[in-house]
mmCIF file of C-alpha atoms in Angstrom:
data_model
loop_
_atom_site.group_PDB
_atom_site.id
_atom_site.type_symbol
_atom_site.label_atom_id
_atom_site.label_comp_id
_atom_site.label_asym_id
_atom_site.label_seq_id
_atom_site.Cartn_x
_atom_site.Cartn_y
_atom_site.Cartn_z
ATOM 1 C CA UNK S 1 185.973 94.164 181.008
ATOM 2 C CA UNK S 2 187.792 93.493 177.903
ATOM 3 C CA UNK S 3 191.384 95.455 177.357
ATOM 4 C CA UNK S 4 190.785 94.625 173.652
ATOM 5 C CA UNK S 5 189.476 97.670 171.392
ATOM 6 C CA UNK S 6 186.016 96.866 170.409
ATOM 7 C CA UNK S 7 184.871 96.155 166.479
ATOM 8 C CA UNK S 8 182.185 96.502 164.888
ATOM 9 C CA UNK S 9 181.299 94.013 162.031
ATOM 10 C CA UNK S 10 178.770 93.649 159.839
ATOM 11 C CA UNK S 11 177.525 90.334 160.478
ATOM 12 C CA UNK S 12 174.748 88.883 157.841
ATOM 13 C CA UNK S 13 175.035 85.513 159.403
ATOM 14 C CA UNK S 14 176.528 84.202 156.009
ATOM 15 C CA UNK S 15 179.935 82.686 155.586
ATOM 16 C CA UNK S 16 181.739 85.675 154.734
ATOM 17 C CA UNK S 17 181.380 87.304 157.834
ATOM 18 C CA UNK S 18 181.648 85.061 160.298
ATOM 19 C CA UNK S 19 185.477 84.342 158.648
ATOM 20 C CA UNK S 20 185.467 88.385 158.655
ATOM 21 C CA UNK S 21 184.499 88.350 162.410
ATOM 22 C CA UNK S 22 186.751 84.952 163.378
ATOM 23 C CA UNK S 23 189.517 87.478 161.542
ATOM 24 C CA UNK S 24 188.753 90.658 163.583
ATOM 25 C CA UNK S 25 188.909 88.604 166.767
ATOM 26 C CA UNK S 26 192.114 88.372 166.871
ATOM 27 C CA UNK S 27 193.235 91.862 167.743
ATOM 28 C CA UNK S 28 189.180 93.072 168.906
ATOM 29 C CA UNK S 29 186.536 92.660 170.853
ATOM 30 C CA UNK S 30 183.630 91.556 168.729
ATOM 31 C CA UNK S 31 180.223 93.816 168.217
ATOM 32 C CA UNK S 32 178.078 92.227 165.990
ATOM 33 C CA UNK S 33 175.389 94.139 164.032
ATOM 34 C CA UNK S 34 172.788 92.437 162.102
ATOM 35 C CA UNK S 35 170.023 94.206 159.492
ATOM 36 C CA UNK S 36 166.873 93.436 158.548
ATOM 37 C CA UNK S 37 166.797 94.721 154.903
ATOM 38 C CA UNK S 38 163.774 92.737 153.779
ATOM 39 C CA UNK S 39 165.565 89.807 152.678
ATOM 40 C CA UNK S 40 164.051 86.554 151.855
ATOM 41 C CA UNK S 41 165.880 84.770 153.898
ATOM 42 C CA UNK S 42 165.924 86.739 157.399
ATOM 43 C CA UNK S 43 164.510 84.286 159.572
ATOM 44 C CA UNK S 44 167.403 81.832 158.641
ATOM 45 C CA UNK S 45 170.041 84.436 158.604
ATOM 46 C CA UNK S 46 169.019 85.996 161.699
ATOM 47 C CA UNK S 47 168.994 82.454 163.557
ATOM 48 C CA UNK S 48 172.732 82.190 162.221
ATOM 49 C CA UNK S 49 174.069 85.217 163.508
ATOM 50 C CA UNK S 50 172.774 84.912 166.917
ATOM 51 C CA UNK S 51 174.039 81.708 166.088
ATOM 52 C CA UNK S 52 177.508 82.933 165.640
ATOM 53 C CA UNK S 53 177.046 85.428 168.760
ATOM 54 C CA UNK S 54 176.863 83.223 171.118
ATOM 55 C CA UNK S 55 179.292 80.561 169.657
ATOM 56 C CA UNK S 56 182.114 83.907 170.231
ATOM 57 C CA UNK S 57 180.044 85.323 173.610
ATOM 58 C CA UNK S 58 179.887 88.825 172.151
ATOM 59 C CA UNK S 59 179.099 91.040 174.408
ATOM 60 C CA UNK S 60 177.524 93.809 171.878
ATOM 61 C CA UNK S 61 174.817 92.605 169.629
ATOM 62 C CA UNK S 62 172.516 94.969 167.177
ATOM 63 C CA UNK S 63 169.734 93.887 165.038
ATOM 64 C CA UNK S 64 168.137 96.826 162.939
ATOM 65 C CA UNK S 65 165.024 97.454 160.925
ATOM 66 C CA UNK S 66 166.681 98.334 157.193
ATOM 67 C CA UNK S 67 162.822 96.728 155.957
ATOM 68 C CA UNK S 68 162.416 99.878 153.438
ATOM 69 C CA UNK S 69 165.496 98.901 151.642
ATOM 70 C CA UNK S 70 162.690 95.649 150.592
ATOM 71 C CA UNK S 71 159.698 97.756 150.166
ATOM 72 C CA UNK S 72 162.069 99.912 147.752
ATOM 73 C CA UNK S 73 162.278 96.662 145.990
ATOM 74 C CA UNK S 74 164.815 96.814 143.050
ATOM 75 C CA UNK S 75 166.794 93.314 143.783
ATOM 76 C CA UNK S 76 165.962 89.321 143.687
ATOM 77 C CA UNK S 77 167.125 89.111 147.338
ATOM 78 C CA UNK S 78 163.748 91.972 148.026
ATOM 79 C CA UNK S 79 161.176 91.400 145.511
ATOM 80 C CA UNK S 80 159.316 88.152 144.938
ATOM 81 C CA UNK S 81 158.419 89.128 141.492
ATOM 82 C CA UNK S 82 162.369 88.610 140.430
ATOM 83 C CA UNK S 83 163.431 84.941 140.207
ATOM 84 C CA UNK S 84 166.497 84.442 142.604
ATOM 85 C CA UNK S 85 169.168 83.348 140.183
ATOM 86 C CA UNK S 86 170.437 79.945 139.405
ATOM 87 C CA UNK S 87 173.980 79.168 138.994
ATOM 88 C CA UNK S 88 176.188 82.012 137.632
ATOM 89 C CA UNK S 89 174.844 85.580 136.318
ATOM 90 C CA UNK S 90 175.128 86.924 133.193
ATOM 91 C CA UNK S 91 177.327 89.732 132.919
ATOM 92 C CA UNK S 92 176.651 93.359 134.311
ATOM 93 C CA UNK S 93 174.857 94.395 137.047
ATOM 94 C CA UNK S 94 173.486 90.909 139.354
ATOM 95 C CA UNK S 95 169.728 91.195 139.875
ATOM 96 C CA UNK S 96 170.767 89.815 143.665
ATOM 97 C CA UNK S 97 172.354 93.528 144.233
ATOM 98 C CA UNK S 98 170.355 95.756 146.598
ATOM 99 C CA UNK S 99 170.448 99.172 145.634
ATOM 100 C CA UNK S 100 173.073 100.890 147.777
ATOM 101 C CA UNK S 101 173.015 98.634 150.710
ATOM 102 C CA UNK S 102 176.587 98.402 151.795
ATOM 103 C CA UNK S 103 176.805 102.392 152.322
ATOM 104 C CA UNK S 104 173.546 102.216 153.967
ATOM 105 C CA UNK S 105 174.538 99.071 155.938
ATOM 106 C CA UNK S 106 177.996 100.699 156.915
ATOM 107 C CA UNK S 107 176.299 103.983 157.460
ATOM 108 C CA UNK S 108 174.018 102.844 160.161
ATOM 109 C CA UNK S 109 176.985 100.665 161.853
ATOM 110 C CA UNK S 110 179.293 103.447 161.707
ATOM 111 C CA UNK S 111 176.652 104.941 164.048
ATOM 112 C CA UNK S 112 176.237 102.213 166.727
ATOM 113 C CA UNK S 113 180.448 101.694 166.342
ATOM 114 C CA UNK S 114 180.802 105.612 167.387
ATOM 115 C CA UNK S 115 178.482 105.070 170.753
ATOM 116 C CA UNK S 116 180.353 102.032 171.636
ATOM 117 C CA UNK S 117 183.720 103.844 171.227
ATOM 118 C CA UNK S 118 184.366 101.204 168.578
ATOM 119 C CA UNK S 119 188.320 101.130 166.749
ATOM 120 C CA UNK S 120 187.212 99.296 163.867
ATOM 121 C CA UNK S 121 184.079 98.277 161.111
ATOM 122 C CA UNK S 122 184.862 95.443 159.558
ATOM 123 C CA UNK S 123 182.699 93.973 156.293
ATOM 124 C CA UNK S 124 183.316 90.902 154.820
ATOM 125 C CA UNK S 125 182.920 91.968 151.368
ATOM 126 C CA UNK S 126 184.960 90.760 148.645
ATOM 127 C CA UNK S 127 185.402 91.479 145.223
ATOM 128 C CA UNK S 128 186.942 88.717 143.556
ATOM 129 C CA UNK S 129 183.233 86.722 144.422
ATOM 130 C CA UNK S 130 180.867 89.891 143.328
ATOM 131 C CA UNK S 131 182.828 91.613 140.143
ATOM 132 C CA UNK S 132 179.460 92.923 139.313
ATOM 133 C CA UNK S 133 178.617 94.760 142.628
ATOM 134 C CA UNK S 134 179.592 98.286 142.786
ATOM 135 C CA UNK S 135 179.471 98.413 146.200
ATOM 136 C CA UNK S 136 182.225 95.836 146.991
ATOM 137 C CA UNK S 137 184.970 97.736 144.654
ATOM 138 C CA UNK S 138 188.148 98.988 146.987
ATOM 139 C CA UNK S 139 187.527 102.389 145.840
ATOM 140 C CA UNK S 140 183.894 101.949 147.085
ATOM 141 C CA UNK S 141 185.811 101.279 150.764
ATOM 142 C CA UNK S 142 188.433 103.501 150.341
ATOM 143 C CA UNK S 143 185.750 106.333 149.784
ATOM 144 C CA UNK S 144 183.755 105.565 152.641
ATOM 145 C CA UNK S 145 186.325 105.707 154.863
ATOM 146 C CA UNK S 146 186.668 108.991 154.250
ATOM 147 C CA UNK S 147 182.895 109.853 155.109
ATOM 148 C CA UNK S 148 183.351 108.319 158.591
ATOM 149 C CA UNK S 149 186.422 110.501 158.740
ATOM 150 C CA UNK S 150 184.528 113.444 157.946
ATOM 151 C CA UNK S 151 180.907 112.416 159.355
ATOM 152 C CA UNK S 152 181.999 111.519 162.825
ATOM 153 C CA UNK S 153 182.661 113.126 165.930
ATOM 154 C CA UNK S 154 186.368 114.877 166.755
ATOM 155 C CA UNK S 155 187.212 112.009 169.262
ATOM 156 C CA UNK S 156 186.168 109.079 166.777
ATOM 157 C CA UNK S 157 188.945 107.327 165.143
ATOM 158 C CA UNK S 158 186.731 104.872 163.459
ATOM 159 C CA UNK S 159 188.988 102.073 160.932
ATOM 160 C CA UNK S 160 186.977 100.816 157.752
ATOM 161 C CA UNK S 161 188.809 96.828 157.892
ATOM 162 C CA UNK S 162 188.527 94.439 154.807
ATOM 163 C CA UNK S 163 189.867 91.654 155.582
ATOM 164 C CA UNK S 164 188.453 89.290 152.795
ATOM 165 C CA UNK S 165 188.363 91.886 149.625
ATOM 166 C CA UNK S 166 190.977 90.085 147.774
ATOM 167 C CA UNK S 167 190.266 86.897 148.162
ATOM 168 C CA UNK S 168 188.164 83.974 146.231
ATOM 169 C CA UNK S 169 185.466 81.432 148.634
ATOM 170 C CA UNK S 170 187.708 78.902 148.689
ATOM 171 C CA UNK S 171 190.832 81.557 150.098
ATOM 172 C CA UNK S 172 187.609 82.608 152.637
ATOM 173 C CA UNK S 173 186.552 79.076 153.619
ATOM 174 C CA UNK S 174 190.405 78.148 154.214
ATOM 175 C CA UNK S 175 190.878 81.485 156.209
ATOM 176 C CA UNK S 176 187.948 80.178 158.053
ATOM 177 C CA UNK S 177 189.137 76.979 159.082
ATOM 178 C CA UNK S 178 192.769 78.098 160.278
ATOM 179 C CA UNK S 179 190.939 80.692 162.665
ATOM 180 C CA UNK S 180 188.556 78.328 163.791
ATOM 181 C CA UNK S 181 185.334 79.936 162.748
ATOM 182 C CA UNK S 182 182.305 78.001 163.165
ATOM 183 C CA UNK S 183 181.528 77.604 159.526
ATOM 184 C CA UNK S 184 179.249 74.945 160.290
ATOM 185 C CA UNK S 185 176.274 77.990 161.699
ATOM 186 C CA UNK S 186 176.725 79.839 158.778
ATOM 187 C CA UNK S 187 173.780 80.340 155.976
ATOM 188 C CA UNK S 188 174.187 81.252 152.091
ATOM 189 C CA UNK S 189 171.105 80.808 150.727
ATOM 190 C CA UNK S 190 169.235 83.530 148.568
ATOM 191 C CA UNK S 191 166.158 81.630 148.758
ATOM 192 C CA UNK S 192 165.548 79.020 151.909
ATOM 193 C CA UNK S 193 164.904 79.347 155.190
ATOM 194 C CA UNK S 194 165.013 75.342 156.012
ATOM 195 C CA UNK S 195 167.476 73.716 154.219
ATOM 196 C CA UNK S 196 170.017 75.200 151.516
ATOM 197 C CA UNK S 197 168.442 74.891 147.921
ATOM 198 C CA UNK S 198 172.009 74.668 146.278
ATOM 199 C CA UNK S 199 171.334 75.785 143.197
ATOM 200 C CA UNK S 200 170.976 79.878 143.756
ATOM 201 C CA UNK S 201 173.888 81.838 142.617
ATOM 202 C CA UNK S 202 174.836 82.090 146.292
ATOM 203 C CA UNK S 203 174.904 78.257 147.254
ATOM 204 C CA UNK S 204 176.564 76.999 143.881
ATOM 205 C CA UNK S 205 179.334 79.752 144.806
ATOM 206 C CA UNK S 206 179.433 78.172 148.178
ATOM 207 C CA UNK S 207 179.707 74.639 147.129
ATOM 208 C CA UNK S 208 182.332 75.428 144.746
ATOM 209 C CA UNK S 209 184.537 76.917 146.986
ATOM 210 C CA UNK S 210 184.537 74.147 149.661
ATOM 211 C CA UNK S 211 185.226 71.400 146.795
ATOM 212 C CA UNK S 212 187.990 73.968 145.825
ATOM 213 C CA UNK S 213 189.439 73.958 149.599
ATOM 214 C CA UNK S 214 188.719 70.415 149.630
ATOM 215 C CA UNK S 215 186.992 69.958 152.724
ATOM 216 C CA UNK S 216 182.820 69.341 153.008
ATOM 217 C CA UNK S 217 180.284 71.846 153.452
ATOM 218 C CA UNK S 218 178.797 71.151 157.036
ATOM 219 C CA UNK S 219 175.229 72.823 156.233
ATOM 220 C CA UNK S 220 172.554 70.540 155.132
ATOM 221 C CA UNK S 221 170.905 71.081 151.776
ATOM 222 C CA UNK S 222 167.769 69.622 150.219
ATOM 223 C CA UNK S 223 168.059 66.735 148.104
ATOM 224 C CA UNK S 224 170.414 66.808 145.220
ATOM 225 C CA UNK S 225 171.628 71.013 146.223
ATOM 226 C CA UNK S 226 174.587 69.517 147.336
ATOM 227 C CA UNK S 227 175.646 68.636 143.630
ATOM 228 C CA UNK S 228 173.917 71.254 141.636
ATOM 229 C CA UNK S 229 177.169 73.661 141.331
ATOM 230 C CA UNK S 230 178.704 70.911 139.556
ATOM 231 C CA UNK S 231 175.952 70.942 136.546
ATOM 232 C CA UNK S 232 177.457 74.744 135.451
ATOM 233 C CA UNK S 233 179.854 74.668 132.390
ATOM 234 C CA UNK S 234 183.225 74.081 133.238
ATOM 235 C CA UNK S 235 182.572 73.056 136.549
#
């Protein structure tokens, strides 16, 4: 058995959180929980967390039915009426934000993370990436942590970690590459299950932040994707 304190993260099976979970390794043993929330890409996302799992030999693993934060519908990531953007979005609120998934998300982990005995929840969120998103603001984090300190059991001393809030993809991506994390079974893409479209808001972002670390993308995308970020303004 491990003698490291077990942690909780939020794995999505996207970049982010596999640099979040290569992070959180250091110091913990890794838990990964994974949510079905309805999003057009699950099949691909789920393939690269399990993906992920094995590549660190978890020994905790959760996947959860979120499904009615789709049927609530409310977000381009949910609804297949609302065009997945391409390239950057406008100002405001992004149509890819899901209506309150991060507390919901961190709600149900905190759950699992107090039956496992867990020291730490760890989300990969960052703000510098997702201005827009309410739910990735510090005080967002800050605030939560106070509802796990209030909401959980007497013996629980439960730590809300995040790790990449501060820093831009291409500050993730090199993160990810001194720790080692396998950035190569990772999955961005709002929209495709197969190969990465590179040209949602998601894969341009993605793209742009491994030309800006200067190292290649190892994910395949479909013809032309891989240059797409570079048709944006100011690119």
């Amino acid at each position: 058995m491990s003698a490291k304190p077990i942690a909780v993260i939020l794995a999505s099976g996207g970049l982010d959180s596999c640099v979040a979970a290569a992070w959180a390794r250091q110091e913990y043993e890794l838990a990964l929980f994974h949510a079905d929330y309805g999003q057009r890409t699950l099949t691909r996302e789920r393939a690269a967390c399990r993906a992920q799992a094995a590549h660190y030999q978890v020994s905790h693993l959760l996947e959860v039915d979120l499904g009615f934060l789709g049927r609530l519908g409310g977000s381009s990531l949910t609804d297949r009426r609302l065009p997945v953007p391409q390239g950057r979005e406008a100002p405001g609120l992004p149509s890819t934000y899901v209506p309150f998934r991060n507390a919901l998300l961190l709600a149900a982990a905190t759950a699992w993370a107090e039956v496992l005995r867990a020291a730490a929840l760890v989300i990969g969120a960052n703000i510098l990436d997702n201005p827009g998103y309410p739910d990735c603001r510090p005080e967002f984090f800050q605030a939560f942590q106070e509802v796990m300190d209030l909401g959980t059991g007497p013996d629980t001393r439960l730590r809300l970690l995040t790790p990449l809030l501060h820093l831009d993809k291409a500050g993730i991506i090199r993160l990810g590459l001194e720790l080692e994390a396998p950035l190569h079974l990772t999955w961005s893409c709002y929209q495709e299950n197969l190969l990465a479209c590179g040209r949602c808001s998601s894969c341009r972002l993605r793209l742009k932040g491994f030309a800006a670390a200067g190292v290649t993308d190892p994910i395949r995308y479909q013809p032309g994707g891989r240059q797409a970020w570079r048709e944006e303004p100011g690119a």
